[in-house]
Coordinates of C-alpha atoms in Angstrom, one line a residue:
M1 CA 1.9 -49.3 -16.7
N2 CA 3.9 -45.7 -16.3
G3 CA 7.4 -44.8 -16.8
G4 CA 7.6 -41.7 -15.9
G5 CA 3.6 -39.9 -15.4
A6 CA 4.5 -40.0 -11.7
D7 CA 4.0 -36.7 -9.7
A8 CA 6.3 -34.4 -9.1
L9 CA 5.2 -33.5 -5.5
S10 CA 5.9 -37.7 -4.2
G11 CA 9.4 -37.1 -5.3
H12 CA 9.0 -38.9 -8.9
L13 CA 9.2 -36.2 -11.9
P14 CA 7.1 -36.8 -14.8
V15 CA 9.5 -36.8 -18.3
M16 CA 9.2 -35.2 -20.8
V17 CA 6.0 -32.4 -19.8
A18 CA 6.7 -29.9 -22.0
Q19 CA 7.2 -32.4 -25.5
V20 CA 4.0 -34.6 -24.5
I21 CA 1.8 -31.4 -23.9
D22 CA 3.0 -29.5 -27.6
G23 CA 2.9 -33.0 -29.4
L24 CA -0.7 -33.6 -27.8
R25 CA -1.8 -30.1 -29.0
V26 CA -4.4 -29.9 -26.0
V27 CA -7.1 -27.5 -26.5
E28 CA -9.4 -26.1 -24.0
D29 CA -12.8 -28.0 -25.0
G30 CA -11.1 -31.5 -26.1
V31 CA -10.8 -35.3 -25.0
Y32 CA -7.9 -36.4 -23.5
L33 CA -7.0 -39.7 -22.8
D34 CA -3.7 -40.7 -20.7
G35 CA -3.4 -44.5 -21.0
T36 CA -0.7 -45.1 -17.9
F37 CA -2.1 -42.8 -15.7
G38 CA 1.0 -43.8 -12.8
R39 CA 0.0 -40.6 -10.5
G40 CA -0.9 -38.4 -12.7
G41 CA 2.4 -35.9 -13.6
H42 CA 0.8 -35.8 -17.1
A43 CA -2.5 -35.8 -16.8
R44 CA -2.1 -32.9 -14.5
R45 CA -0.7 -31.0 -17.0
V46 CA -3.0 -32.0 -19.5
L47 CA -6.3 -30.9 -16.9
E48 CA -4.4 -27.2 -16.8
R49 CA -5.5 -26.3 -20.6
L50 CA -8.8 -27.9 -20.5
G51 CA -11.8 -25.8 -19.7
T52 CA -15.2 -26.3 -18.4
Q53 CA -16.3 -28.0 -22.0
G54 CA -12.9 -30.4 -21.6
R55 CA -12.4 -34.2 -20.9
L56 CA -10.2 -35.9 -19.5
L57 CA -10.0 -40.2 -19.5
L58 CA -7.6 -42.2 -16.9
M59 CA -6.6 -45.6 -17.5
D60 CA -3.7 -47.2 -15.6
K61 CA -3.5 -51.5 -14.4
D62 CA -2.8 -50.5 -11.7
P63 CA -5.7 -50.4 -8.6
E64 CA -3.0 -48.1 -6.6
A65 CA -2.4 -45.5 -9.6
I66 CA -6.7 -45.7 -9.9
A67 CA -6.9 -44.7 -6.8
V68 CA -4.8 -41.7 -6.7
A69 CA -6.8 -40.6 -9.5
G70 CA -10.0 -41.1 -7.7
R71 CA -8.4 -38.8 -4.4
E72 CA -7.2 -36.2 -6.1
F73 CA -9.6 -35.7 -9.5
G74 CA -12.9 -37.6 -8.0
A75 CA -14.4 -34.0 -7.3
D76 CA -13.9 -33.2 -11.1
A77 CA -16.8 -33.3 -13.5
R78 CA -14.0 -33.5 -16.8
V79 CA -12.2 -36.3 -15.4
S80 CA -13.3 -40.0 -15.6
A81 CA -11.1 -42.6 -14.3
R82 CA -11.0 -46.8 -15.6
Q83 CA -8.9 -48.8 -13.9
A84 CA -7.7 -51.5 -17.0
S85 CA -5.2 -52.1 -20.3
F86 CA -5.1 -49.3 -22.5
A87 CA -5.1 -51.8 -24.5
S88 CA -9.0 -52.5 -23.9
L89 CA -9.7 -48.3 -24.2
G90 CA -11.6 -49.3 -27.6
G91 CA -14.5 -50.5 -25.0
W92 CA -14.7 -47.5 -23.3
D93 CA -17.8 -45.9 -24.1
L94 CA -16.4 -42.6 -23.6
A95 CA -13.4 -43.2 -25.1
Q96 CA -16.1 -44.6 -28.1
A97 CA -16.9 -41.1 -28.9
G98 CA -14.4 -39.7 -29.5
V99 CA -10.8 -38.6 -28.4
D100 CA -8.4 -35.8 -29.4
G101 CA -5.4 -36.8 -28.3
I102 CA -3.7 -40.3 -26.4
L103 CA -0.7 -40.8 -24.1
F104 CA 1.1 -43.8 -23.4
D105 CA 3.8 -43.4 -21.1
L106 CA 5.4 -47.4 -21.1
G107 CA 7.5 -49.0 -18.9
V108 CA 7.1 -49.6 -14.6
S109 CA 6.6 -46.2 -12.6
S110 CA 9.0 -44.9 -10.1
P111 CA 6.4 -45.7 -7.3
Q112 CA 5.8 -49.4 -8.3
L113 CA 9.6 -49.6 -8.2
D114 CA 10.1 -47.8 -4.8
V115 CA 7.4 -50.1 -2.7
A116 CA 9.5 -53.6 -2.4
E117 CA 6.3 -55.8 -1.9
R118 CA 5.0 -55.2 -5.4
G119 CA 8.0 -57.8 -6.4
F120 CA 9.6 -55.0 -9.2
S121 CA 12.8 -54.1 -8.2
F122 CA 16.3 -56.5 -7.7
G123 CA 17.3 -53.3 -5.3
K124 CA 14.5 -53.9 -2.7
D125 CA 13.9 -57.2 -1.2
G126 CA 9.8 -58.1 -1.3
P127 CA 7.8 -60.7 -3.1
L128 CA 8.2 -61.9 -6.4
D129 CA 5.1 -60.8 -7.7
M130 CA 5.7 -57.7 -10.4
R131 CA 2.1 -57.7 -11.2
M132 CA 1.0 -54.1 -12.1
D133 CA -2.5 -55.5 -11.5
P134 CA -2.0 -57.5 -8.7
G135 CA -5.4 -58.5 -8.7
S136 CA -5.1 -60.6 -12.4
G137 CA -2.6 -63.3 -13.4
E138 CA 0.0 -65.1 -12.7
S139 CA 2.6 -63.5 -10.3
A140 CA 6.6 -63.9 -11.9
A141 CA 7.2 -66.1 -8.6
Q142 CA 4.3 -68.5 -10.2
W143 CA 5.0 -68.2 -13.3
L144 CA 8.9 -69.3 -12.6
A145 CA 7.7 -71.8 -10.8
H146 CA 6.0 -74.0 -13.6
A147 CA 7.6 -72.6 -16.9
D148 CA 10.2 -74.8 -18.7
E149 CA 13.6 -73.7 -19.1
R150 CA 13.4 -73.3 -22.7
A151 CA 9.9 -71.1 -21.7
I152 CA 12.1 -68.7 -19.3
A153 CA 15.1 -69.0 -21.5
D154 CA 13.5 -67.3 -24.4
V155 CA 11.6 -64.6 -22.0
L156 CA 14.7 -63.7 -20.9
W157 CA 16.4 -63.7 -24.6
T158 CA 13.0 -62.4 -26.5
Y159 CA 12.1 -59.3 -23.7
G160 CA 15.7 -58.7 -22.0
E161 CA 17.6 -59.2 -24.9
E162 CA 19.5 -61.3 -22.1
R163 CA 22.5 -62.7 -23.8
H164 CA 23.1 -65.6 -21.2
S165 CA 19.6 -66.5 -21.4
R166 CA 19.9 -70.6 -21.4
R167 CA 23.0 -70.4 -18.7
I168 CA 19.9 -68.1 -16.6
A169 CA 17.1 -70.5 -17.6
R170 CA 19.1 -73.6 -16.2
A171 CA 20.2 -72.4 -13.3
I172 CA 16.3 -71.4 -12.3
V173 CA 15.1 -74.7 -13.0
A174 CA 18.2 -76.5 -11.1
R175 CA 17.2 -74.0 -8.4
R176 CA 13.3 -74.1 -7.9
A177 CA 14.0 -78.1 -7.7
Q178 CA 15.7 -77.1 -4.2
E179 CA 13.5 -74.3 -2.9
P180 CA 10.8 -72.1 -4.1
I181 CA 11.8 -68.4 -6.1
V182 CA 9.1 -66.5 -4.5
R183 CA 11.9 -63.9 -3.5
T184 CA 13.7 -60.7 -5.3
A185 CA 16.8 -60.8 -4.1
Q186 CA 16.4 -64.7 -4.5
L187 CA 15.9 -64.2 -7.8
A188 CA 18.9 -61.5 -7.8
E189 CA 21.9 -63.2 -6.4
L190 CA 20.8 -66.3 -8.4
V191 CA 21.7 -64.6 -11.5
A192 CA 24.0 -62.6 -10.3
S193 CA 26.1 -65.6 -9.1
V194 CA 25.8 -67.1 -12.5
M195 CA 26.6 -64.4 -15.2
P196 CA 29.8 -63.9 -16.3
R197 CA 32.3 -61.5 -14.9
G198 CA 32.4 -58.4 -17.5
K199 CA 35.6 -56.7 -18.4
P200 CA 36.7 -53.6 -16.1
G201 CA 34.4 -50.0 -17.3
G202 CA 31.9 -52.6 -19.0
E203 CA 28.4 -52.6 -19.3
R204 CA 27.9 -55.9 -16.9
N205 CA 29.9 -53.7 -13.8
R206 CA 27.5 -50.3 -14.7
I207 CA 24.6 -52.2 -14.3
H208 CA 23.2 -54.8 -12.3
P209 CA 23.7 -58.5 -13.6
A210 CA 19.9 -59.1 -13.0
T211 CA 18.6 -55.9 -15.1
R212 CA 17.7 -57.9 -18.0
S213 CA 16.0 -60.3 -16.5
F214 CA 14.0 -58.5 -14.4
Q215 CA 13.0 -56.4 -17.3
A216 CA 12.2 -59.0 -19.6
I217 CA 10.3 -61.4 -17.0
R218 CA 8.3 -58.3 -15.7
I219 CA 7.3 -57.8 -19.4
H220 CA 6.1 -60.9 -20.2
I221 CA 4.5 -61.1 -16.7
N222 CA 2.3 -58.3 -17.5
R223 CA 1.9 -58.8 -21.5
E224 CA 3.7 -55.5 -22.0
L225 CA 4.2 -56.0 -25.1
A226 CA 1.1 -57.4 -26.8
D227 CA -0.8 -54.8 -25.0
L228 CA 1.2 -51.8 -26.7
E229 CA 0.3 -53.2 -29.4
A230 CA -3.2 -53.4 -29.1
G231 CA -3.7 -50.3 -27.4
L232 CA -2.3 -48.6 -30.3
D233 CA -4.4 -49.9 -33.1
A234 CA -7.5 -49.2 -30.8
A235 CA -6.1 -45.6 -30.1
L236 CA -5.9 -45.3 -34.2
E237 CA -9.5 -46.0 -34.1
V238 CA -11.1 -43.5 -31.6
L239 CA -9.2 -40.8 -32.0
R240 CA -10.9 -37.8 -34.3
P241 CA -8.8 -36.7 -37.0
G242 CA -6.6 -34.6 -36.1
G243 CA -5.8 -35.7 -32.8
R244 CA -2.7 -36.4 -31.3
L245 CA -1.2 -40.4 -30.4
A246 CA 2.1 -39.7 -28.5
V247 CA 3.8 -42.6 -26.8
I248 CA 6.8 -42.6 -24.6
S249 CA 9.7 -45.7 -24.3
F250 CA 11.8 -46.3 -22.2
H251 CA 13.7 -49.1 -23.9
S252 CA 14.2 -50.8 -28.0
L253 CA 11.5 -53.0 -28.1
E254 CA 9.2 -50.2 -26.9
D255 CA 9.9 -47.9 -29.3
R256 CA 10.4 -50.5 -32.4
I257 CA 7.0 -51.3 -32.2
V258 CA 5.6 -48.0 -31.9
K259 CA 8.3 -46.8 -34.7
Q260 CA 7.0 -49.4 -36.8
F261 CA 3.0 -49.0 -36.1
V262 CA 3.8 -44.9 -37.2
A263 CA 5.0 -46.3 -40.6
R264 CA 2.6 -48.4 -41.3
H265 CA -0.1 -46.4 -41.4
A266 CA 2.0 -43.3 -43.1
R267 CA 3.8 -44.3 -45.4
P268 CA 3.3 -46.9 -48.4
P269 CA 4.8 -50.3 -48.0
A270 CA 7.7 -50.7 -50.8
S271 CA 6.5 -51.8 -54.3
N272 CA 7.5 -54.7 -55.7
R273 CA 7.1 -54.8 -59.6
R274 CA 6.5 -58.2 -59.7
L275 CA 3.3 -58.2 -57.7
P276 CA -0.3 -57.7 -59.2
E277 CA -0.6 -53.3 -57.9
V278 CA -3.9 -53.3 -55.6
A279 CA -4.9 -50.4 -54.0
P280 CA -3.7 -47.1 -53.6
F281 CA -1.7 -46.8 -50.1
V282 CA -4.0 -44.0 -48.1
P283 CA -1.6 -42.9 -44.9
R284 CA -3.9 -43.0 -41.5
L285 CA -1.1 -41.3 -39.4
R286 CA 1.3 -38.5 -40.1
D287 CA 4.4 -39.1 -38.5
L288 CA 5.0 -35.3 -36.4
G289 CA 9.1 -36.0 -36.6
G290 CA 10.6 -38.9 -35.1
A291 CA 12.3 -40.1 -32.0
I292 CA 12.7 -36.9 -30.1
H293 CA 14.4 -37.0 -27.1
A294 CA 14.7 -35.4 -23.5
E295 CA 16.5 -32.0 -23.1
A296 CA 20.1 -32.2 -21.3
D297 CA 18.8 -29.9 -18.3
E298 CA 15.9 -32.6 -17.8
V299 CA 18.5 -35.7 -17.9
A300 CA 20.8 -33.6 -16.0
A301 CA 17.6 -32.9 -13.1
N302 CA 16.0 -36.7 -14.0
P303 CA 18.1 -39.2 -14.9
R304 CA 15.7 -41.7 -16.0
A305 CA 14.6 -39.4 -18.8
R306 CA 17.7 -40.3 -20.8
S307 CA 16.1 -43.5 -21.9
A308 CA 13.1 -41.7 -23.3
V309 CA 11.9 -41.5 -26.5
L310 CA 8.9 -39.7 -27.9
R311 CA 7.4 -40.2 -30.6
V312 CA 4.2 -38.4 -31.5
A313 CA 1.5 -38.8 -34.7
E314 CA -1.1 -37.2 -36.2
K315 CA -4.7 -38.5 -36.9
L316 CA -5.5 -38.0 -40.8
G317 CA -8.9 -38.0 -42.4
G318 CA -11.9 -36.0 -42.2
V319 CA -12.0 -32.7 -41.1
A320 CA -9.8 -31.4 -37.7
R321 CA -10.7 -29.6 -35.0

């Protein structure tokens, strides 16, 4: 799972690399975990700063991403890779030993979007799959074949903030009664056919009508928000005191979860004089600057950076490195 960790050498620019490296505060003998390897754009920069005693742990749901990691870093004794969601990082013994920095670069990667057979893109016709790990769980086509109308509408509204979720869900259920919806082009054309025409120059004319629906279904199929919540909790436990957590989000649902997580562990909750006093709040994280956005020159060179939001927090307690 990866929003900007692709490799510049393959034509896909990683997002906010300088800010991420600064945020992680990489030291030569540190242990760092990239939970969304993608094609290694950020991981390479971390590795450049590690000495012979440093360690780099790589995770990704996508088996193709882990295959790339094996080909490129398999001979480097400092690097270990594991195909899994970062939600499970707490169960990796190498991470349990303690980590000095963790990166999550959320969303779908450019290589995934570019391969029609993966089924992520409405701009490329292919099987309606959308799984980041094609060997696990059900595909988007399988889910749409059995989900009821209300469940589909709820997903489109909750994860895509799609205002016309009910209309789209109704159309999906009606269409699948006539023929299976198994191709990305089928779904994209169906969604577009039932959407109202927007005002000239409005948002609906600037983005494809199926954008929000595809995003919502992808998030649901891959359990992205649930994995993010579990991954943040796991990261807090394995980080050493002084260790850094850096998360790049690409839409408001992800960023809200990260923002609230940091706030919950960095600031005491609002007090209520009518309630009995509880144990004093002990912060576990320090918020290092709130939302960080890409610089104008990066946005000009890489338009995908426009929607990227980076948040960095440091674990408190004990003695920092």
